[in-house]
Amino acid sequence: MDKDRKPFSLPEGFMLGTATASLQIEGGDKNNSWYRWAEQGHIKDGTHCIVADDHWNRVDEDIQLVKQLNSKVYRMSLEWSRIEPHKGQFDKAAIDHYRDEIQKLISAGIKPLVTLHHFSNPLWLEDSGSWLNEEAIDSFEAYTAYVVSQLGDIVSEWVTINEPNIYLIMSYAFGHWPPGKKSILDYFKGAKNMILAHIKSYKKIHELRKEMGYEDSMVGVAFHLRVYDPKKGTAIEKLVAKNTERLSQEIFVAGMTEGKLIFPVGSGYPMGKGKYFDFFGINYYTRDIISFTPDLGKAFAKTEVKEDAPINDLGWEIYPEGLYRLCKSYYDRFKLPIFITENGTCDSRDAFRTEYIYDHLYQVKKLVEDGVDVQRYYHWTLMDNFEWIEGLSARFGVVEVNFDTLERTIRKSGRFYSELSENNGVTADMIERYL
Ligand code: GAL
């Protein structure tokens, strides 16, 4: 990491904020796939999502935190299982709760980016074959239509699906997440259904908001992208790294941006060749070092963390340049605005998060200088929360949460991020005080 940190400014109009997901913060809902998974004892540290941050009951307090961070934008998700507790039956009180929350954000000068699917499913969907059943495509479209009919007048920016690749690999190929399947074929089957669901949802949001008189819809996917670098750079390693990228990322990018299904997901353009995104969303965390292994089950790829590299609490390499490389290459390819829909780190002692934020935003500043249209940065995450299979002990928040008392305290990195957002950059004085 660059230790010689200097002041810098982000361009005027650049927007900074944080991102969260409903299941990870809200608590209180038993009608979703993660509640059941936790009940079945799958969470590594034995914790549960049933309380999480109790955000459902603390919306006002948490919006105050967002304000204290000087955020201009906030990415949040909606819990499908609350909004549609039974197939085809929508709960007005649940959607009104979200409407109220969003209205409060807007009144506080914070623009919401709303995600429709972030890793959790209603139990009725889960029990009907989940995303392996192609009925999920129409169900997702119907859910989209209901949500947009209720919120379309106040929400213009949408993420349809968060990280389809991570969701599908963890849930259907590795079996670590619900429903715990272990089949690579199911992974590809789910990929096809999610790609088609995204396209239908994308079209629906535009269509309905246009009918309501709004032409400003911004809809995209939050793609989880990592850098795959060959270990020694041999030809075979490069091939394997490329193939890993294809199977874990490109199938989704090709499908969800222009409707193209590539092998082994499918072929051609079943829903027509189009442009099914208005911004390119990138969730960026780390890079993997790839070498060859004769194991077909692993698609011949051995994945490692770079030797001697700085790592976070979960052992992920901290590699800020990766953010630059990904944004640059996808911008060169698509020439559409980039939203960094997630970027953050697991650091329970808040020992390196401040530097992490500086170093990644410094890459953003370089990207902008090099002509890349990055417009947003959503730090993952606002406050410590239920980190899926890792439970409550993996801490990604710029706000610390005491899970016994649910008390929230802004960390040093949070104070830094707040000042950074206020100044739209880093001043010499901030470097002096924080770094
Ligand atoms: C992303 C995910 C978030 C959060 C984060 C940190 O993959 O979208 O929900 O868990 O990783 O691990």
CSV table of C-alpha atoms and ligand atoms in Angstrom, one decimal:
chain,number,residue,atom,x,y,z
A,1,MET,CA,0.0,0.0,0.0
A,2,ASP,CA,1.1,3.5,-0.7
A,3,LYS,CA,2.3,4.9,2.6
A,4,ASP,CA,2.9,8.4,1.2
A,5,ARG,CA,-0.7,9.6,1.4
A,6,LYS,CA,-1.4,13.0,0.1
A,7,PRO,CA,-4.5,15.3,0.0
A,8,PHE,CA,-6.9,14.8,-2.9
A,9,SER,CA,-10.3,15.9,-4.1
A,10,LEU,CA,-13.1,14.1,-5.8
A,11,PRO,CA,-14.9,15.8,-8.7
A,12,GLU,CA,-17.8,18.1,-8.0
A,13,GLY,CA,-21.1,16.1,-7.9
A,14,PHE,CA,-19.4,12.9,-6.9
A,15,MET,CA,-21.6,11.1,-4.3
A,16,LEU,CA,-20.5,9.1,-1.3
A,17,GLY,CA,-22.5,7.0,1.1
A,18,THR,CA,-22.9,3.6,2.5
A,19,ALA,CA,-24.7,0.4,1.6
A,20,THR,CA,-26.7,-2.1,3.6
A,21,ALA,CA,-29.0,-5.1,3.0
A,22,SER,CA,-32.3,-5.7,4.7
A,23,LEU,CA,-31.7,-9.2,6.0
A,24,GLN,CA,-28.3,-8.1,7.5
A,25,ILE,CA,-29.7,-5.2,9.5
A,26,GLU,CA,-33.4,-5.4,10.1
A,27,GLY,CA,-34.2,-8.4,12.3
A,28,GLY,CA,-37.7,-9.6,13.2
A,29,ASP,CA,-38.6,-11.5,10.1
A,30,LYS,CA,-39.0,-15.3,10.2
A,31,ASN,CA,-40.4,-15.8,6.7
A,32,ASN,CA,-37.1,-15.9,4.8
A,33,SER,CA,-34.5,-18.4,3.8
A,34,TRP,CA,-31.8,-17.0,6.1
A,35,TYR,CA,-33.9,-17.2,9.2
A,36,ARG,CA,-34.4,-20.9,8.6
A,37,TRP,CA,-30.7,-21.4,7.8
A,38,ALA,CA,-29.7,-19.8,11.1
A,39,GLU,CA,-32.3,-21.9,12.9
A,40,GLN,CA,-30.8,-25.0,11.4
A,41,GLY,CA,-27.5,-24.0,13.0
A,42,HIS,CA,-25.4,-23.2,9.9
A,43,ILE,CA,-24.0,-19.9,11.1
A,44,LYS,CA,-20.3,-20.3,11.9
A,45,ASP,CA,-20.2,-18.3,15.1
A,46,GLY,CA,-23.6,-19.6,16.4
A,47,THR,CA,-25.2,-16.2,16.1
A,48,HIS,CA,-28.5,-15.4,14.3
A,49,CYS,CA,-30.2,-12.9,12.1
A,50,ILE,CA,-33.4,-12.7,14.1
A,51,VAL,CA,-32.4,-9.5,15.8
A,52,ALA,CA,-29.4,-8.3,13.8
A,53,ASP,CA,-29.2,-4.5,14.3
A,54,ASP,CA,-33.0,-4.3,15.0
A,55,HIS,CA,-33.0,-1.7,12.2
A,56,TRP,CA,-36.7,-2.3,11.5
A,57,ASN,CA,-37.4,-0.6,14.9
A,58,ARG,CA,-34.6,1.9,14.7
A,59,VAL,CA,-35.0,3.6,11.4
A,60,ASP,CA,-34.9,7.1,12.8
A,61,GLU,CA,-31.8,6.5,14.8
A,62,ASP,CA,-30.0,4.9,11.8
A,63,ILE,CA,-31.0,7.7,9.5
A,64,GLN,CA,-29.4,10.1,12.0
A,65,LEU,CA,-26.2,8.0,11.6
A,66,VAL,CA,-26.3,8.3,7.9
A,67,LYS,CA,-26.7,12.1,8.3
A,68,GLN,CA,-23.8,12.2,10.7
A,69,LEU,CA,-21.7,10.5,8.0
A,70,ASN,CA,-22.6,13.4,5.7
A,71,SER,CA,-23.8,10.9,3.1
A,72,LYS,CA,-25.6,12.1,0.0
A,73,VAL,CA,-26.6,8.7,-1.1
A,74,TYR,CA,-27.6,5.4,0.7
A,75,ARG,CA,-28.0,2.0,-0.8
A,76,MET,CA,-30.6,-0.3,0.9
A,77,SER,CA,-32.5,-3.4,0.1
A,78,LEU,CA,-36.1,-4.5,0.5
A,79,GLU,CA,-37.0,-7.8,2.1
A,80,TRP,CA,-39.1,-9.6,-0.4
A,81,SER,CA,-40.5,-12.0,2.3
A,82,ARG,CA,-42.0,-9.1,4.2
A,83,ILE,CA,-43.5,-7.4,1.1
A,84,GLU,CA,-44.9,-10.6,-0.4
A,85,PRO,CA,-45.3,-13.0,2.6
A,86,HIS,CA,-47.3,-15.5,0.4
A,87,LYS,CA,-47.1,-15.9,-3.3
A,88,GLY,CA,-49.3,-13.2,-4.9
A,89,GLN,CA,-50.2,-11.6,-1.6
A,90,PHE,CA,-48.7,-8.3,-0.8
A,91,ASP,CA,-48.4,-6.7,2.6
A,92,LYS,CA,-49.3,-3.0,2.4
A,93,ALA,CA,-48.0,-2.3,5.9
A,94,ALA,CA,-44.6,-3.7,5.0
A,95,ILE,CA,-44.2,-1.6,1.8
A,96,ASP,CA,-45.5,1.5,3.7
A,97,HIS,CA,-42.8,0.9,6.3
A,98,TYR,CA,-40.2,1.1,3.5
A,99,ARG,CA,-42.0,4.1,1.9
A,100,ASP,CA,-41.8,5.9,5.2
A,101,GLU,CA,-38.1,5.1,5.6
A,102,ILE,CA,-37.3,6.2,2.1
A,103,GLN,CA,-39.2,9.4,2.5
A,104,LYS,CA,-37.3,10.2,5.7
A,105,LEU,CA,-34.0,9.6,3.8
A,106,ILE,CA,-35.1,11.9,1.0
A,107,SER,CA,-36.2,14.6,3.5
A,108,ALA,CA,-32.7,14.4,5.1
A,109,GLY,CA,-31.2,15.1,1.6
A,110,ILE,CA,-30.1,11.5,1.0
A,111,LYS,CA,-30.8,9.9,-2.3
A,112,PRO,CA,-31.7,6.2,-2.0
A,113,LEU,CA,-30.6,3.4,-4.3
A,114,VAL,CA,-32.9,0.5,-3.7
A,115,THR,CA,-32.0,-3.2,-4.2
A,116,LEU,CA,-34.8,-5.7,-4.9
A,117,HIS,CA,-32.9,-8.9,-4.2
A,118,HIS,CA,-30.0,-9.2,-1.8
A,119,PHE,CA,-29.4,-12.9,-1.1
A,120,SER,CA,-32.6,-13.7,0.9
A,121,ASN,CA,-35.8,-15.3,-0.4
A,122,PRO,CA,-39.3,-15.6,0.9
A,123,LEU,CA,-39.9,-19.2,2.2
A,124,TRP,CA,-42.6,-19.8,-0.4
A,125,LEU,CA,-40.1,-19.1,-3.2
A,126,GLU,CA,-37.4,-21.2,-1.5
A,127,ASP,CA,-39.7,-24.1,-1.1
A,128,SER,CA,-40.9,-24.0,-4.7
A,129,GLY,CA,-37.4,-24.8,-6.0
A,130,SER,CA,-36.0,-21.4,-5.4
A,131,TRP,CA,-34.0,-19.9,-8.3
A,132,LEU,CA,-33.7,-23.3,-9.9
A,133,ASN,CA,-37.4,-23.1,-10.8
A,134,GLU,CA,-37.9,-20.9,-13.8
A,135,GLU,CA,-41.2,-19.7,-12.2
A,136,ALA,CA,-38.9,-17.5,-10.1
A,137,ILE,CA,-38.5,-15.3,-13.1
A,138,ASP,CA,-42.1,-14.3,-13.3
A,139,SER,CA,-42.4,-14.2,-9.5
A,140,PHE,CA,-39.6,-11.7,-9.4
A,141,GLU,CA,-41.2,-9.6,-12.1
A,142,ALA,CA,-44.5,-9.5,-10.2
A,143,TYR,CA,-42.7,-8.5,-7.0
A,144,THR,CA,-40.9,-5.8,-9.0
A,145,ALA,CA,-44.1,-4.5,-10.4
A,146,TYR,CA,-45.8,-4.3,-7.0
A,147,VAL,CA,-42.8,-2.5,-5.4
A,148,VAL,CA,-42.5,0.0,-8.3
A,149,SER,CA,-46.3,0.7,-8.2
A,150,GLN,CA,-45.8,1.6,-4.5
A,151,LEU,CA,-42.4,3.4,-4.5
A,152,GLY,CA,-41.8,4.4,-8.1
A,153,ASP,CA,-42.8,8.0,-7.5
A,154,ILE,CA,-40.1,8.5,-4.9
A,155,VAL,CA,-37.3,6.0,-6.0
A,156,SER,CA,-35.6,6.5,-9.4
A,157,GLU,CA,-32.5,4.4,-8.8
A,158,TRP,CA,-32.7,0.6,-8.5
A,159,VAL,CA,-30.5,-2.4,-8.3
A,160,THR,CA,-32.4,-5.5,-9.4
A,161,ILE,CA,-30.2,-8.2,-8.1
A,162,ASN,CA,-27.2,-8.1,-5.8
A,163,GLU,CA,-24.2,-10.2,-6.7
A,164,PRO,CA,-25.9,-13.0,-8.6
A,165,ASN,CA,-22.6,-14.9,-8.9
A,166,ILE,CA,-21.8,-15.0,-5.1
A,167,TYR,CA,-25.4,-15.8,-4.3
A,168,LEU,CA,-25.5,-18.7,-6.7
A,169,ILE,CA,-22.1,-20.1,-6.0
A,170,MET,CA,-22.6,-20.1,-2.3
A,171,SER,CA,-26.2,-21.4,-2.4
A,172,TYR,CA,-26.1,-23.9,-5.2
A,173,ALA,CA,-22.5,-24.9,-5.9
A,174,PHE,CA,-20.7,-24.8,-2.6
A,175,GLY,CA,-23.8,-25.4,-0.5
A,176,HIS,CA,-22.7,-23.0,2.3
A,177,TRP,CA,-25.8,-20.8,2.0
A,178,PRO,CA,-29.5,-21.8,1.8
A,179,PRO,CA,-30.8,-24.0,0.2
A,180,GLY,CA,-27.4,-25.7,0.6
A,181,LYS,CA,-27.2,-27.4,-2.9
A,182,LYS,CA,-23.9,-28.6,-4.3
A,183,SER,CA,-24.2,-28.9,-8.0
A,184,ILE,CA,-22.3,-26.8,-10.6
A,185,LEU,CA,-25.2,-27.6,-13.1
A,186,ASP,CA,-27.6,-26.0,-10.7
A,187,TYR,CA,-25.3,-22.9,-10.5
A,188,PHE,CA,-25.6,-22.5,-14.3
A,189,LYS,CA,-29.4,-23.2,-14.2
A,190,GLY,CA,-29.8,-20.5,-11.5
A,191,ALA,CA,-27.6,-18.1,-13.5
A,192,LYS,CA,-29.9,-18.4,-16.5
A,193,ASN,CA,-33.0,-17.7,-14.4
A,194,MET,CA,-31.4,-14.8,-12.6
A,195,ILE,CA,-30.3,-13.2,-15.9
A,196,LEU,CA,-33.7,-13.5,-17.4
A,197,ALA,CA,-35.3,-12.2,-14.1
A,198,HIS,CA,-33.0,-9.2,-14.2
A,199,ILE,CA,-34.0,-8.3,-17.8
A,200,LYS,CA,-37.7,-8.6,-17.1
A,201,SER,CA,-37.3,-6.6,-13.9
A,202,TYR,CA,-35.2,-3.9,-15.7
A,203,LYS,CA,-37.9,-3.5,-18.4
A,204,LYS,CA,-40.7,-3.5,-15.8
A,205,ILE,CA,-39.2,-0.7,-13.8
A,206,HIS,CA,-38.7,1.5,-16.9
A,207,GLU,CA,-42.1,0.7,-18.2
A,208,LEU,CA,-44.0,1.4,-15.0
A,209,ARG,CA,-42.1,4.6,-14.1
A,210,LYS,CA,-42.6,5.9,-17.6
A,211,GLU,CA,-46.3,5.3,-17.3
A,212,MET,CA,-46.1,7.3,-14.0
A,213,GLY,CA,-44.4,10.1,-16.0
A,214,TYR,CA,-40.8,9.6,-14.9
A,215,GLU,CA,-38.0,9.4,-17.4
A,216,ASP,CA,-35.1,9.4,-15.0
A,217,SER,CA,-34.9,5.7,-14.0
A,218,MET,CA,-31.5,4.4,-13.4
A,219,VAL,CA,-31.5,0.6,-13.1
A,220,GLY,CA,-28.6,-1.9,-12.9
A,221,VAL,CA,-27.1,-4.9,-11.2
A,222,ALA,CA,-24.5,-4.8,-8.4
A,223,PHE,CA,-21.9,-7.2,-9.8
A,224,HIS,CA,-19.4,-8.8,-7.5
A,225,LEU,CA,-16.2,-8.5,-9.4
A,226,ARG,CA,-12.7,-9.5,-8.5
A,227,VAL,CA,-9.4,-9.5,-10.1
A,228,TYR,CA,-8.0,-12.9,-11.1
A,229,ASP,CA,-4.3,-12.8,-11.6
A,230,PRO,CA,-2.2,-15.7,-12.8
A,231,LYS,CA,0.3,-16.8,-10.1
A,232,LYS,CA,3.4,-16.9,-12.2
A,233,GLY,CA,2.0,-15.7,-15.5
A,234,THR,CA,2.4,-18.9,-17.5
A,235,ALA,CA,0.2,-19.4,-20.5
A,236,ILE,CA,-1.8,-22.2,-18.8
A,237,GLU,CA,-2.4,-20.1,-15.7
A,238,LYS,CA,-3.5,-17.2,-17.9
A,239,LEU,CA,-6.0,-19.5,-19.6
A,240,VAL,CA,-7.3,-20.8,-16.3
A,241,ALA,CA,-7.6,-17.3,-14.8
A,242,LYS,CA,-9.6,-16.2,-17.9
A,243,ASN,CA,-11.8,-19.2,-17.6
A,244,THR,CA,-12.5,-18.5,-13.9
A,245,GLU,CA,-13.4,-15.0,-14.8
A,246,ARG,CA,-15.7,-16.3,-17.5
A,247,LEU,CA,-17.6,-18.8,-15.3
A,248,SER,CA,-17.8,-16.6,-12.3
A,249,GLN,CA,-18.3,-13.2,-13.8
A,250,GLU,CA,-18.6,-12.9,-17.5
A,251,ILE,CA,-21.7,-15.1,-17.9
A,252,PHE,CA,-23.5,-12.6,-15.7
A,253,VAL,CA,-22.1,-9.5,-17.2
A,254,ALA,CA,-22.9,-10.6,-20.8
A,255,GLY,CA,-26.3,-11.8,-19.8
A,256,MET,CA,-27.4,-8.9,-17.6
A,257,THR,CA,-26.0,-6.0,-19.7
A,258,GLU,CA,-27.0,-7.0,-23.2
A,259,GLY,CA,-29.0,-10.2,-22.8
A,260,LYS,CA,-26.4,-12.5,-24.3
A,261,LEU,CA,-26.3,-16.1,-22.9
A,262,ILE,CA,-23.0,-17.7,-23.2
A,263,PHE,CA,-21.9,-21.3,-22.8
A,264,PRO,CA,-22.6,-23.1,-20.5
A,265,VAL,CA,-25.6,-21.0,-19.5
A,266,GLY,CA,-27.1,-20.9,-22.9
A,267,SER,CA,-26.7,-19.3,-26.3
A,268,GLY,CA,-28.0,-16.3,-28.2
A,269,TYR,CA,-30.3,-13.6,-27.0
A,270,PRO,CA,-33.5,-15.2,-25.8
A,271,MET,CA,-35.0,-11.9,-24.7
A,272,GLY,CA,-33.5,-9.9,-27.6
A,273,LYS,CA,-30.2,-8.1,-27.8
A,274,GLY,CA,-30.5,-4.9,-25.8
A,275,LYS,CA,-29.1,-2.6,-23.2
A,276,TYR,CA,-30.4,-3.8,-19.9
A,277,PHE,CA,-28.5,-1.4,-17.5
A,278,ASP,CA,-28.2,2.3,-17.0
A,279,PHE,CA,-25.2,2.2,-14.8
A,280,PHE,CA,-22.6,-0.5,-14.2
A,281,GLY,CA,-22.5,-1.5,-10.5
A,282,ILE,CA,-19.4,-2.9,-9.1
A,283,ASN,CA,-19.0,-4.5,-5.7
A,284,TYR,CA,-15.3,-4.8,-5.2
A,285,TYR,CA,-13.4,-6.4,-2.3
A,286,THR,CA,-10.4,-8.4,-3.3
A,287,ARG,CA,-8.3,-10.3,-5.8
A,288,ASP,CA,-7.5,-14.0,-6.2
A,289,ILE,CA,-4.3,-15.5,-7.4
A,290,ILE,CA,-4.9,-18.3,-9.8
A,291,SER,CA,-2.8,-21.4,-10.7
A,292,PHE,CA,-3.5,-24.6,-12.5
A,293,THR,CA,-4.8,-27.8,-10.7
A,294,PRO,CA,-5.8,-30.9,-12.6
A,295,ASP,CA,-9.2,-30.9,-10.8
A,296,LEU,CA,-12.1,-30.6,-13.2
A,297,GLY,CA,-14.5,-29.9,-10.3
A,298,LYS,CA,-12.6,-26.7,-9.6
A,299,ALA,CA,-12.5,-25.8,-13.4
A,300,PHE,CA,-8.7,-26.4,-13.1
A,301,ALA,CA,-8.3,-23.3,-10.9
A,302,LYS,CA,-6.4,-23.2,-7.6
A,303,THR,CA,-7.2,-20.0,-5.8
A,304,GLU,CA,-4.8,-18.4,-3.4
A,305,VAL,CA,-4.3,-15.2,-1.6
A,306,LYS,CA,-1.1,-13.3,-2.7
A,307,GLU,CA,1.8,-14.2,-0.5
A,308,ASP,CA,2.8,-11.5,2.0
A,309,ALA,CA,0.0,-9.2,0.9
A,310,PRO,CA,-2.0,-7.2,3.5
A,311,ILE,CA,-5.2,-9.0,4.4
A,312,ASN,CA,-8.4,-8.3,6.4
A,313,ASP,CA,-9.9,-10.2,9.3
A,314,LEU,CA,-11.3,-12.8,6.9
A,315,GLY,CA,-8.0,-13.3,5.1
A,316,TRP,CA,-9.0,-11.3,1.9
A,317,GLU,CA,-6.2,-9.5,0.2
A,318,ILE,CA,-6.4,-5.7,0.4
A,319,TYR,CA,-5.7,-4.6,-3.1
A,320,PRO,CA,-6.9,-1.1,-3.9
A,321,GLU,CA,-5.4,-1.1,-7.5
A,322,GLY,CA,-7.9,-3.8,-8.3
A,323,LEU,CA,-10.7,-1.3,-8.0
A,324,TYR,CA,-8.9,0.8,-10.6
A,325,ARG,CA,-8.3,-2.1,-12.9
A,326,LEU,CA,-11.9,-3.3,-12.9
A,327,CYS,CA,-13.6,0.2,-13.2
A,328,LYS,CA,-11.2,1.1,-16.1
A,329,SER,CA,-11.7,-2.1,-18.1
A,330,TYR,CA,-15.5,-2.2,-17.7
A,331,TYR,CA,-15.8,1.5,-18.5
A,332,ASP,CA,-13.7,1.1,-21.6
A,333,ARG,CA,-16.0,-1.7,-22.6
A,334,PHE,CA,-19.4,-0.1,-21.8
A,335,LYS,CA,-18.9,3.6,-21.6
A,336,LEU,CA,-21.7,4.0,-19.0
A,337,PRO,CA,-21.6,5.5,-15.6
A,338,ILE,CA,-20.0,3.4,-12.9
A,339,PHE,CA,-21.5,3.1,-9.5
A,340,ILE,CA,-19.2,1.4,-6.9
A,341,THR,CA,-22.2,-0.2,-5.2
A,342,GLU,CA,-20.0,-1.8,-2.5
A,343,ASN,CA,-16.4,-1.6,-1.2
A,344,GLY,CA,-15.3,-2.2,2.3
A,345,THR,CA,-13.4,-4.5,4.7
A,346,CYS,CA,-13.7,-6.7,7.7
A,347,ASP,CA,-11.7,-5.1,10.5
A,348,SER,CA,-13.1,-5.6,14.0
A,349,ARG,CA,-10.5,-3.4,15.6
A,350,ASP,CA,-10.9,-0.6,13.1
A,351,ALA,CA,-7.1,-0.9,12.7
A,352,PHE,CA,-6.8,-0.4,8.9
A,353,ARG,CA,-10.3,0.6,7.7
A,354,THR,CA,-9.4,4.3,7.6
A,355,GLU,CA,-6.4,3.6,5.3
A,356,TYR,CA,-8.5,1.2,3.3
A,357,ILE,CA,-11.0,3.9,2.6
A,358,TYR,CA,-8.3,6.4,1.7
A,359,ASP,CA,-6.5,4.0,-0.6
A,360,HIS,CA,-9.6,2.9,-2.5
A,361,LEU,CA,-11.0,6.4,-2.9
A,362,TYR,CA,-7.5,7.5,-4.1
A,363,GLN,CA,-8.0,5.0,-6.9
A,364,VAL,CA,-11.3,6.6,-7.7
A,365,LYS,CA,-9.7,9.9,-7.9
A,366,LYS,CA,-7.2,8.5,-10.4
A,367,LEU,CA,-10.0,6.9,-12.4
A,368,VAL,CA,-11.8,10.2,-12.7
A,369,GLU,CA,-8.6,11.9,-13.8
A,370,ASP,CA,-8.2,9.2,-16.5
A,371,GLY,CA,-11.6,9.9,-17.9
A,372,VAL,CA,-13.6,7.0,-16.2
A,373,ASP,CA,-17.1,8.2,-15.4
A,374,VAL,CA,-17.3,6.9,-11.8
A,375,GLN,CA,-20.2,8.7,-10.1
A,376,ARG,CA,-20.8,7.0,-6.8
A,377,TYR,CA,-19.1,5.2,-4.0
A,378,TYR,CA,-21.2,3.2,-1.5
A,379,HIS,CA,-19.0,2.0,1.4
A,380,TRP,CA,-19.9,-1.4,2.7
A,381,THR,CA,-21.2,-0.9,5.3
A,382,LEU,CA,-23.0,1.6,7.5
A,383,MET,CA,-22.9,-0.5,10.7
A,384,ASP,CA,-21.7,-3.9,11.9
A,385,ASN,CA,-24.4,-6.5,10.9
A,386,PHE,CA,-25.3,-10.1,10.2
A,387,GLU,CA,-22.5,-11.1,7.8
A,388,TRP,CA,-24.3,-14.2,6.4
A,389,ILE,CA,-22.6,-17.4,7.2
A,390,GLU,CA,-19.9,-15.6,9.3
A,391,GLY,CA,-22.6,-14.3,11.6
A,392,LEU,CA,-22.4,-11.2,13.8
A,393,SER,CA,-18.7,-11.4,14.5
A,394,ALA,CA,-17.4,-10.3,11.1
A,395,ARG,CA,-17.4,-6.5,11.4
A,396,PHE,CA,-17.6,-4.3,8.3
A,397,GLY,CA,-19.2,-1.2,9.7
A,398,VAL,CA,-17.9,2.3,9.9
A,399,VAL,CA,-20.3,2.3,12.9
A,400,GLU,CA,-19.6,-0.2,15.6
A,401,VAL,CA,-22.6,-2.1,17.0
A,402,ASN,CA,-22.7,-3.6,20.5
A,403,PHE,CA,-24.9,-6.6,19.9
A,404,ASP,CA,-25.8,-7.0,23.5
A,405,THR,CA,-27.2,-3.4,23.9
A,406,LEU,CA,-27.6,-2.6,20.2
A,407,GLU,CA,-25.8,0.7,20.9
A,408,ARG,CA,-24.2,2.3,17.8
A,409,THR,CA,-20.9,4.2,18.0
A,410,ILE,CA,-19.2,5.8,15.0
A,411,ARG,CA,-15.7,4.4,14.6
A,412,LYS,CA,-12.6,6.5,13.9
A,413,SER,CA,-12.9,5.3,10.2
A,414,GLY,CA,-16.5,6.5,10.3
A,415,ARG,CA,-15.4,10.0,11.5
A,416,PHE,CA,-12.8,10.0,8.7
A,417,TYR,CA,-15.3,9.0,6.1
A,418,SER,CA,-17.8,11.6,7.4
A,419,GLU,CA,-15.2,14.3,7.0
A,420,LEU,CA,-14.2,13.0,3.6
A,421,SER,CA,-17.8,13.1,2.4
A,422,GLU,CA,-18.2,16.6,3.8
A,423,ASN,CA,-15.0,17.9,2.0
A,424,ASN,CA,-15.5,15.7,-1.0
A,425,GLY,CA,-11.9,14.7,-0.6
A,426,VAL,CA,-9.0,14.4,1.9
A,427,THR,CA,-7.3,17.4,3.3
A,428,ALA,CA,-3.8,17.7,4.7
A,429,ASP,CA,-5.3,18.3,8.1
A,430,MET,CA,-7.3,15.0,7.9
A,431,ILE,CA,-4.1,13.1,7.0
A,432,GLU,CA,-2.4,14.6,10.0
A,433,ARG,CA,-5.2,13.6,12.3
A,434,TYR,CA,-6.3,10.2,10.9
A,435,LEU,CA,-3.5,8.5,8.9
B,1,GAL,C1,-20.9,-8.7,-0.4
B,1,GAL,C2,-22.4,-8.7,0.0
B,1,GAL,C3,-22.7,-8.0,1.2
B,1,GAL,C4,-21.7,-8.1,2.3
B,1,GAL,C5,-20.3,-8.0,1.8
B,1,GAL,C6,-19.2,-8.3,2.8
B,1,GAL,O1,-20.6,-9.8,-1.2
B,1,GAL,O2,-23.2,-8.1,-1.1
B,1,GAL,O3,-24.0,-8.3,1.6
B,1,GAL,O4,-21.9,-9.2,3.0
B,1,GAL,O5,-20.1,-8.8,0.7
B,1,GAL,O6,-18.8,-9.6,2.8
